[in-house]
XYZ file of C-alpha atoms in Angstrom:
666
model
C 87.841 118.432 147.797
C 87.061 114.248 148.045
C 90.029 113.837 150.502
C 87.667 115.566 152.587
C 84.354 113.684 152.183
C 83.572 110.335 153.484
C 81.402 107.983 150.792
C 79.304 104.802 150.850
C 79.585 102.822 154.298
C 81.452 105.452 155.998
C 84.263 104.879 155.452
C 86.858 107.195 154.604
C 90.147 108.169 151.970
C 93.360 108.179 154.947
C 96.673 109.923 153.617
C 98.795 107.304 152.238
C 102.994 107.693 152.625
C 103.911 105.164 150.756
C 100.709 106.487 147.589
C 102.951 110.137 147.925
C 104.636 109.360 144.829
C 102.016 107.722 142.903
C 99.127 109.656 142.587
C 96.833 106.840 142.795
C 93.839 105.024 145.614
C 95.199 101.803 147.574
C 92.339 99.306 147.292
C 92.879 97.797 150.612
C 90.315 94.515 150.386
C 91.939 92.876 147.852
C 95.774 93.304 149.390
C 96.648 89.988 149.872
C 94.842 88.719 146.993
C 96.222 86.957 143.517
C 95.436 89.538 141.212
C 97.894 89.290 139.011
C 96.466 89.385 135.213
C 97.833 89.450 131.471
C 97.160 92.632 130.953
C 96.158 93.782 126.769
C 96.442 96.843 127.121
C 98.613 98.433 129.664
C 102.934 96.782 130.543
C 102.466 94.464 133.663
C 103.132 96.770 136.802
C 104.275 96.331 140.289
C 101.874 99.185 140.560
C 98.824 96.096 139.892
C 100.597 92.917 140.764
C 99.693 91.599 143.368
C 102.397 92.233 145.760
C 101.686 92.759 149.497
C 101.980 96.249 149.258
C 99.945 99.639 149.810
C 100.362 100.382 146.408
C 99.251 96.573 144.375
C 96.512 98.908 143.026
C 96.444 102.193 142.763
C 92.768 103.969 141.565
C 90.095 105.401 142.597
C 86.822 104.320 142.986
C 82.935 104.377 142.211
C 80.636 105.123 144.292
C 78.470 102.015 146.105
C 76.365 100.794 143.742
C 78.587 101.767 140.676
C 81.274 99.850 140.267
C 83.096 99.151 136.817
C 82.453 95.594 136.930
C 78.264 95.714 137.926
C 75.623 96.429 135.312
C 72.888 98.251 136.476
C 71.100 95.327 137.420
C 73.220 93.841 140.002
C 73.614 93.973 143.446
C 75.719 96.222 144.762
C 78.790 95.271 146.818
C 80.356 97.502 149.798
C 83.162 99.522 148.060
C 86.593 99.177 149.472
C 88.922 101.073 151.727
C 90.647 103.799 150.190
C 94.435 105.038 151.119
C 95.513 108.709 149.652
C 98.060 111.039 150.050
C 97.550 114.813 149.866
C 99.361 116.918 147.643
C 98.378 120.597 145.896
C 97.517 119.490 142.689
C 98.225 115.887 142.061
C 95.338 113.235 140.036
C 93.973 112.475 143.078
C 92.796 115.397 144.112
C 90.397 114.264 141.164
C 86.996 114.048 142.034
C 86.798 110.417 140.758
C 83.157 110.507 141.405
C 82.624 112.299 138.273
C 85.493 109.141 136.028
C 82.595 106.716 137.226
C 79.384 107.838 136.478
C 80.742 108.262 132.895
C 81.385 104.319 132.426
C 77.746 103.918 133.994
C 76.555 106.543 131.646
C 78.524 104.646 128.538
C 77.558 101.005 129.996
C 73.831 102.550 130.062
C 73.783 104.127 126.962
C 75.339 100.941 125.184
C 78.553 101.896 124.388
C 79.905 99.536 126.489
C 78.407 96.141 128.130
C 79.733 95.053 131.107
C 83.111 92.798 131.519
C 81.797 89.640 129.705
C 79.045 90.903 127.895
C 78.205 92.098 124.434
C 78.004 95.273 123.740
C 76.001 97.793 121.443
C 73.078 96.788 119.394
C 74.061 94.226 116.773
C 76.630 97.234 114.866
C 77.959 95.326 111.509
C 81.729 96.627 112.862
C 82.929 93.274 114.989
C 85.065 94.348 118.291
C 88.824 95.633 117.443
C 91.055 92.512 117.992
C 94.507 92.321 119.672
C 97.044 89.846 119.256
C 99.328 89.524 121.734
C 103.087 88.881 120.205
C 105.496 85.858 120.544
C 109.335 86.574 122.726
C 111.272 88.328 119.959
C 108.181 88.425 117.830
C 107.589 91.848 118.311
C 111.355 92.790 118.745
C 111.363 92.037 114.756
C 108.126 94.098 114.069
C 109.769 97.384 115.692
C 113.349 96.509 113.823
C 110.992 96.121 110.514
C 108.770 99.669 111.679
C 112.560 101.298 111.968
C 112.961 99.925 109.045
C 116.364 98.021 110.267
C 115.451 94.630 109.008
C 118.666 94.499 107.027
C 120.279 94.290 110.541
C 118.596 90.084 111.201
C 117.114 89.821 107.506
C 120.777 88.233 105.328
C 118.204 87.740 102.367
C 118.572 91.694 101.959
C 122.025 91.735 102.358
C 121.768 92.293 98.569
C 120.203 94.975 98.013
C 122.694 97.854 97.941
C 119.862 101.038 98.661
C 118.840 99.469 101.853
C 122.141 98.775 103.396
C 123.365 102.408 103.084
C 120.201 103.928 104.340
C 120.496 101.304 107.360
C 124.347 102.615 107.117
C 123.391 105.890 107.531
C 120.163 105.867 109.624
C 122.595 103.680 112.000
C 125.448 106.945 111.760
C 123.223 109.566 113.460
C 121.904 107.506 116.486
C 123.063 108.332 120.393
C 124.044 106.131 122.239
C 121.036 105.380 124.312
C 118.953 105.032 120.460
C 121.715 102.254 119.368
C 120.908 100.482 122.618
C 117.719 100.328 121.838
C 118.447 99.057 118.915
C 120.870 96.324 119.362
C 118.880 94.979 122.199
C 116.446 93.955 119.775
C 118.618 92.788 117.197
C 120.318 90.767 119.943
C 116.639 89.528 120.412
C 115.459 89.122 117.479
C 118.360 87.157 115.913
C 118.266 84.459 119.666
C 114.179 84.134 118.490
C 114.999 83.335 115.046
C 117.246 80.285 116.456
C 120.256 80.741 113.886
C 123.113 78.424 115.040
C 125.636 81.395 113.960
C 124.335 84.376 115.750
C 126.780 87.392 114.004
C 129.005 89.263 116.176
C 127.269 92.863 117.483
C 129.883 94.442 117.491
C 129.917 93.853 113.037
C 127.175 96.194 113.171
C 127.513 98.495 116.056
C 131.425 99.880 115.678
C 132.724 99.859 119.432
C 134.049 103.759 119.197
C 137.768 103.854 119.366
C 139.893 105.151 122.051
C 139.970 108.562 121.439
C 136.275 108.568 119.860
C 133.479 109.638 122.362
C 130.287 107.818 121.505
C 128.141 109.853 118.566
C 125.852 112.486 120.663
C 124.329 115.752 119.781
C 125.200 117.560 122.580
C 125.849 117.657 126.273
C 123.317 118.297 129.094
C 121.608 117.189 131.760
C 117.279 117.176 131.786
C 117.442 120.096 132.716
C 119.690 122.109 129.362
C 122.157 122.382 131.732
C 125.197 120.617 133.996
C 123.743 120.877 137.017
C 120.347 119.207 137.415
C 119.307 119.807 141.273
C 118.580 123.481 139.574
C 115.620 125.367 140.681
C 115.965 128.269 137.968
C 115.895 125.537 135.073
C 112.784 123.241 136.531
C 110.401 124.174 134.283
C 112.206 124.570 130.948
C 112.298 122.006 128.406
C 115.349 121.436 126.759
C 114.866 119.930 123.011
C 118.160 120.200 121.833
C 119.659 117.426 123.811
C 117.939 113.578 122.810
C 115.450 113.548 125.750
C 116.920 109.198 126.815
C 120.172 110.614 127.000
C 118.883 113.271 129.598
C 117.041 110.839 131.239
C 120.429 108.019 130.886
C 121.939 111.417 132.777
C 118.610 112.097 135.275
C 119.100 108.661 136.112
C 122.020 108.588 136.915
C 122.800 111.152 139.160
C 120.053 109.872 141.196
C 121.609 106.541 141.841
C 124.908 108.163 142.258
C 123.459 110.614 144.591
C 120.912 107.842 145.965
C 118.016 110.526 146.287
C 114.739 109.849 146.729
C 112.252 111.419 145.611
C 110.749 113.767 148.377
C 106.462 113.516 149.303
C 106.242 117.059 148.744
C 108.142 116.942 145.338
C 107.223 119.478 142.528
C 106.736 117.267 139.643
C 102.951 116.025 141.186
C 102.096 119.473 139.884
C 101.893 120.570 136.844
C 104.846 122.360 136.065
C 104.558 125.583 133.731
C 106.724 124.091 130.821
C 108.513 125.872 128.112
C 110.730 125.391 125.316
C 114.259 126.865 125.455
C 114.641 129.106 122.715
C 116.303 128.355 119.745
C 116.868 130.848 116.898
C 117.007 128.803 114.502
C 113.121 128.058 114.891
C 110.842 125.753 115.990
C 109.604 123.185 113.639
C 106.093 122.277 114.626
C 104.558 118.815 113.148
C 103.395 119.410 109.479
C 106.633 122.361 108.808
C 108.958 119.623 106.970
C 108.426 117.902 103.826
C 106.801 113.942 103.773
C 110.456 112.762 102.587
C 112.092 114.216 105.980
C 108.594 113.222 108.142
C 109.111 109.830 106.796
C 113.190 110.088 109.016
C 111.244 111.833 111.272
C 109.061 108.850 112.263
C 111.624 106.541 112.404
C 113.786 108.057 114.558
C 111.098 109.094 116.912
C 110.057 105.149 117.301
C 113.681 104.411 117.996
C 113.648 107.613 120.590
C 110.855 106.821 122.094
C 111.561 103.264 122.728
C 115.286 103.964 124.463
C 113.380 106.593 127.031
C 111.735 103.751 128.106
C 114.189 101.542 128.124
C 116.201 103.783 130.458
C 113.761 103.965 133.225
C 113.608 100.335 132.621
C 109.927 100.356 131.817
C 109.406 97.439 128.783
C 106.131 98.135 126.424
C 104.285 95.441 125.179
C 103.333 96.686 122.081
C 99.575 94.923 120.974
C 99.744 94.490 117.249
C 95.693 95.262 115.740
C 93.987 92.199 114.360
C 91.598 93.472 111.200
C 88.389 93.175 111.632
C 84.930 93.954 109.898
C 84.078 97.571 109.614
C 81.489 99.755 108.129
C 82.671 101.640 104.932
C 79.929 104.141 104.830
C 78.702 106.261 107.616
C 79.441 108.223 110.509
C 79.999 106.728 113.762
C 81.709 103.157 113.645
C 83.868 104.281 110.332
C 87.097 104.230 110.877
C 88.902 107.056 110.787
C 90.578 106.793 107.221
C 87.540 105.569 105.590
C 85.401 108.823 106.769
C 88.208 111.321 105.729
C 88.178 109.398 101.748
C 85.067 109.961 101.842
C 85.120 113.099 103.103
C 87.621 114.279 100.803
C 85.758 113.448 98.339
C 83.478 116.715 99.062
C 86.875 118.465 100.250
C 89.915 117.619 99.485
C 92.382 117.831 101.739
C 90.108 117.467 105.234
C 91.789 116.594 108.360
C 89.445 116.117 110.698
C 86.401 114.615 110.039
C 83.364 116.632 108.842
C 81.349 115.199 111.209
C 83.975 115.445 114.614
C 84.318 119.351 113.533
C 80.446 120.423 112.955
C 79.666 118.539 116.461
C 81.930 121.498 118.083
C 81.450 124.000 116.004
C 77.947 123.344 117.098
C 78.826 123.487 120.926
C 80.705 126.460 120.864
C 78.439 128.312 118.324
C 75.481 127.356 121.195
C 77.953 128.265 123.870
C 80.641 127.139 126.300
C 79.347 128.480 129.180
C 76.390 125.982 129.893
C 77.094 124.425 133.211
C 78.374 120.407 132.908
C 79.703 120.530 129.142
C 80.741 117.341 128.515
C 80.038 115.870 132.168
C 76.090 115.980 132.116
C 74.768 113.550 129.848
C 71.595 113.593 126.961
C 69.474 111.710 126.926
C 70.204 107.971 126.240
C 67.348 107.529 123.910
C 67.244 110.723 122.418
C 70.681 110.426 121.639
C 70.405 107.007 119.761
C 67.847 108.595 118.068
C 69.786 111.700 116.921
C 72.599 108.917 116.001
C 70.262 107.800 113.909
C 69.108 110.937 112.567
C 73.038 111.849 111.381
C 73.635 109.099 109.835
C 70.783 108.994 107.736
C 70.907 112.882 106.786
C 74.128 114.787 107.215
C 75.454 114.509 104.845
C 72.448 116.262 102.539
C 72.240 119.316 105.191
C 68.737 117.799 105.924
C 69.417 117.693 109.276
C 67.757 119.675 111.638
C 70.488 121.117 113.706
C 68.721 123.290 115.693
C 66.953 120.969 117.717
C 70.317 119.710 118.708
C 70.968 120.706 122.313
C 74.231 121.578 123.802
C 74.411 118.402 126.244
C 72.911 115.978 123.493
C 75.663 117.786 120.891
C 78.364 116.687 124.114
C 76.794 113.233 124.277
C 76.976 112.810 120.702
C 80.426 113.686 120.179
C 81.760 111.521 123.162
C 79.625 108.671 121.717
C 81.609 109.116 118.292
C 84.915 108.966 119.981
C 84.200 105.957 121.587
C 82.333 103.964 118.467
C 85.317 104.262 116.442
C 86.754 100.911 115.484
C 90.079 101.544 116.123
C 91.246 103.563 119.457
C 92.010 106.971 118.778
C 95.700 106.469 120.350
C 95.812 103.049 118.197
C 96.244 99.778 119.189
C 99.587 99.663 118.856
C 100.743 102.766 120.899
C 97.750 102.899 123.974
C 100.225 100.518 126.052
C 102.387 103.051 125.320
C 100.295 106.060 126.229
C 98.872 104.274 129.446
C 103.039 103.613 130.565
C 104.149 107.169 130.520
C 102.409 106.994 133.612
C 105.866 105.073 134.921
C 108.252 107.302 134.343
C 109.995 109.246 137.298
C 109.641 112.592 136.288
C 106.700 115.173 134.441
C 109.499 116.274 132.650
C 110.093 112.839 131.301
C 106.170 111.858 131.157
C 105.038 115.214 128.890
C 108.803 113.881 126.661
C 107.356 110.830 126.275
C 104.163 112.110 125.226
C 105.456 114.245 122.380
C 107.573 111.377 121.240
C 104.235 109.354 120.949
C 101.551 112.273 119.414
C 104.680 112.321 116.903
C 103.992 108.724 116.463
C 100.640 108.498 115.937
C 99.188 107.752 112.301
C 98.606 111.699 110.721
C 94.455 110.984 110.141
C 94.273 110.188 114.716
C 97.094 112.944 115.335
C 94.898 115.822 113.656
C 91.990 114.652 115.344
C 93.253 114.459 118.868
C 94.555 117.685 117.905
C 91.022 118.884 117.152
C 89.683 117.483 120.395
C 92.122 119.161 123.195
C 91.863 121.939 121.860
C 88.138 122.102 121.951
C 88.846 120.631 125.671
C 90.736 123.552 126.810
C 88.423 126.224 124.706
C 85.733 124.466 127.110
C 88.280 125.066 130.332
C 88.523 128.353 129.205
C 84.890 128.746 130.144
C 85.143 127.240 133.754
C 83.918 130.295 135.619
C 80.662 129.692 134.164
C 80.661 125.835 133.293
C 82.795 125.059 135.802
C 85.094 122.088 133.804
C 88.262 122.497 134.760
C 90.985 120.904 133.621
C 90.496 117.866 136.025
C 87.267 117.885 135.313
C 87.384 117.359 131.864
C 89.869 115.440 131.903
C 88.224 112.022 134.076
C 85.097 113.044 131.917
C 87.099 111.963 128.674
C 89.549 109.710 129.728
C 86.847 106.487 129.578
C 86.198 107.426 126.164
C 89.509 108.074 124.972
C 90.668 104.566 126.620
C 87.443 102.672 126.761
C 87.203 101.763 122.751
C 84.706 99.390 121.359
C 84.843 95.893 123.492
C 86.890 97.157 125.406
C 85.202 96.035 129.290
C 84.573 92.503 127.945
C 88.759 92.474 128.148
C 89.949 93.557 131.096
C 89.529 92.498 134.696
C 88.282 94.857 137.575
C 91.335 95.298 138.555
C 92.916 96.661 135.545
C 90.053 99.157 135.096
C 90.792 99.913 138.416
C 94.342 100.738 138.147
C 93.502 102.569 134.522
C 91.172 105.623 136.524
C 93.708 107.951 137.631
C 97.114 106.841 134.877
C 94.412 107.349 131.303
C 92.887 109.976 133.341
C 96.434 111.684 133.857
C 97.380 111.552 130.319
C 94.028 113.081 129.250
C 95.298 116.254 131.418
C 98.985 116.229 129.909
C 97.497 116.112 126.554
C 95.060 118.958 127.195
C 97.702 121.100 129.179
C 100.867 121.057 127.349
C 99.124 120.689 123.639
C 100.883 123.596 122.788
C 104.299 121.745 123.246
C 103.123 118.090 122.250
C 103.006 119.027 119.165
C 106.586 120.090 118.031
C 109.218 118.285 116.396
C 112.378 118.724 118.925
C 115.541 120.115 117.458
C 117.430 117.057 118.581
C 115.413 115.159 115.659
C 115.348 117.897 112.796
C 119.444 117.445 113.909
C 119.414 114.164 112.877
C 117.229 114.614 109.990
C 119.995 116.633 108.603
C 122.584 114.330 109.325
C 121.345 111.736 107.462
C 120.943 114.143 104.278
C 124.653 114.994 104.859
C 125.376 111.116 105.129
C 122.990 110.028 102.010
C 124.432 113.057 99.865
C 127.920 112.022 100.577
C 127.181 108.665 99.883
C 125.769 109.169 96.755
C 128.479 111.394 95.816
C 130.667 109.284 96.022
C 129.365 106.335 94.351
C 128.448 108.154 91.351
C 132.452 108.927 91.186
C 133.407 105.993 91.320
C 130.294 104.583 88.439
C 131.682 107.147 86.371
C 135.304 106.945 86.625
C 135.326 110.743 87.254
C 138.856 112.148 88.369
C 139.680 112.110 92.219
C 137.510 113.867 94.922
C 137.434 114.315 98.042
C 134.623 111.325 99.419
C 135.324 113.391 102.868
C 131.885 116.019 101.964
C 128.811 115.967 100.147
C 128.812 118.127 97.032
C 128.636 121.573 97.760
C 125.982 123.632 95.845
C 128.180 127.155 95.376
C 126.895 129.673 97.343
C 125.422 132.279 95.736
C 128.133 135.971 95.802
C 124.855 137.537 97.276
C 125.567 135.201 100.445
C 128.817 135.700 100.641
C 128.356 139.792 101.144
C 126.116 139.229 103.997
C 122.362 138.767 102.089
C 120.067 136.191 100.675
C 117.951 136.154 97.037
C 114.341 134.952 98.528
C 112.091 133.543 96.415
C 108.377 133.938 95.222
C 107.580 132.202 92.459
C 103.901 131.879 93.310
C 103.548 136.056 93.245
C 104.466 139.131 90.547
C 107.233 139.774 92.019
C 109.286 136.460 91.935
C 111.981 137.469 94.029
C 114.122 139.698 96.771
C 117.543 140.589 97.814
C 117.142 140.134 101.921
C 120.224 141.693 103.944
C 121.024 139.345 106.949
C 121.755 140.973 110.210
C 121.975 139.813 113.741
C 118.136 140.667 114.255
C 116.453 139.921 111.194
C 113.762 136.855 111.550
C 111.459 135.107 109.316
C 108.392 137.003 110.019
C 110.379 140.232 108.996
C 111.109 138.829 105.640
C 106.851 138.105 105.282
C 106.860 142.118 106.069
C 108.975 142.966 103.796
C 107.597 141.047 100.749
C 104.508 141.396 101.055
C 104.999 145.510 101.213
C 106.975 145.534 98.043
C 104.068 143.567 96.270
C 100.170 145.287 96.598
C 99.372 142.373 94.307
C 99.531 140.034 97.237
C 96.180 138.738 97.829
C 96.756 136.638 100.751
C 96.956 137.083 104.352
C 100.575 136.863 106.216
C 98.978 134.483 108.145
C 98.771 131.834 105.650
C 102.515 132.785 103.804
C 105.361 130.871 104.664
C 109.164 131.338 104.259
C 110.258 127.793 103.514
C 113.784 126.573 104.035
C 114.880 124.321 100.651
C 117.404 121.558 99.601
C 120.905 121.997 102.052
C 120.728 119.629 104.412
C 116.733 119.978 104.488
C 114.246 118.608 102.259
C 111.928 121.833 102.429
C 110.690 123.247 106.042
C 108.577 125.824 106.955
C 109.594 128.663 108.878
C 108.152 128.953 112.361
C 108.207 133.198 112.339
C 110.647 133.802 114.777
C 113.650 132.328 113.175
C 116.696 133.902 113.210
C 117.460 133.903 109.753
C 121.938 134.404 109.963
C 121.916 131.876 112.765
C 119.840 129.638 110.229
C 121.955 130.305 106.821
C 125.362 129.905 108.911
C 123.125 126.063 109.641
C 122.290 125.822 106.067
C 124.786 127.613 104.298
C 123.757 125.565 100.429
C 119.911 126.217 100.924
C 116.772 128.302 98.938
C 114.453 130.170 100.788
C 111.074 130.330 98.419
C 108.139 132.227 99.958
C 104.613 130.561 99.057
C 101.561 129.974 100.285
C 100.992 127.182 103.788
C 101.117 123.793 102.424
C 98.959 122.263 105.629
């Protein structure tokens, strides 16, 4: 391992007790310099400030002569002295030389110029621009993104629909979520310099004496009252809001004055698993577009509340429009690529060129040693890129001539050349700030929320990539590419997007090395958990739907001057007689057998319903894997059910729903 090897100049990596928790190198030679910079790509961090502390510059280092700030022709400088701690499976154990070699390869290929210089070969697109928001401007933009502009804009007060929508949304928030909203309302109103600031209590009514703040369920970060229990350490509680769990964790640690152990298992990558929910797991793509809009608003508030609870101020940046290519393959925005691909095949979610490069690499075999790490020849890759641009869509490109390492280099080039970063300008800071959260569990929860916030095109493309990376890792016995190896190689390709290196300082780049590699590592390792929608978010969506129905029913009753009706409950669809007798009616309008009655038992799962339907309708030509049982109506618009959903438990949660079998709509 690198911790046992000497590096250039005879200097050695030494253990540092003070650095055990962060998992970072310390650059001792700059320890007393004033290194505080305006970090455009990550929130201001004490670990990267000028404070004379061993943790002031967390990072690993390039080899002698390959500093991230040096161009190939510049004079080599002596490498700095390092400190590192010793743990079994922390990111520090990575051989970070590969990271800096990859940065050097990017520079040599023309994909990243040395700092202060232009990059590329005179491409059409300009560098991605970022606008640093003024004080209070970010909070106002955040409220608008959350659909809560009515809270600070009096001109919208007359908009009845907007008012009802905001009231419904706010009524379902947890205490930490409500606190996050309230904080940003106050900051926005201060920025507007109003002579009369409305009392925030007019917006956020404090609970009555005997009324508890709205909470989904009680619980700790580990899903039980005793947060220190080792048995539950790897289980993820998705029934309680992540920010509420983080608040309990923080309060417990402050009360008990707990300090992290140097050998804390949180420095490793636990085998996290979701607590099994009998009403079924909800994955991205399972909900209707209308409910997904509600999910996104809730996730934005929850993600912000989670960071607030840890005292982390994430400064988002707003992308400024720049001129980009409107056709082609490389250097084209994702949405433009997908538009042109969807005109050829409707429903395309990942660009054809990326799909084809991945499939070619896999067809050639994933056992190639150094796959992704060993670069193709720069001149040959550039020539291949030009050939693909001219002949890919015509089907004339000679794929048999494409070597494994060249194909991998083209894949990395495609990611780097995106005019807007894959993780988006808006959320790049938040992805990097995930490292500051105190536990791996909270880091994983934050990544789950951030994945949900990404635009659909970015999220689907990222998913295709991490799935491919995992398949590469599965062949590590032959290709020598472990999770750590793949992470350090791909980190600069994902985070150092076009124009990046001309905008960051050397200090920031050192600091980002291990932080970004850690994020890539978590995205790959926990991908099966990150592309799910936590149950507490789905529960809040159900609450919003029920509350909206209640308000709409009340308004209709008033407008039509109906007789006295109850306004405490929404209009209830009558429960079919079959259901009251322990049966549900399953509809299948797309097939010859259009419905069937199914008896509810304790063990009946959604997969059992599909199996029974297929066995009774021999005309069904689609595979069981392509069918889904949908929960429709009641307190949800539409939801494709996980095969392990227990139908009786879900029926009790949504008794007025209809049950429909149809082909998956993904």
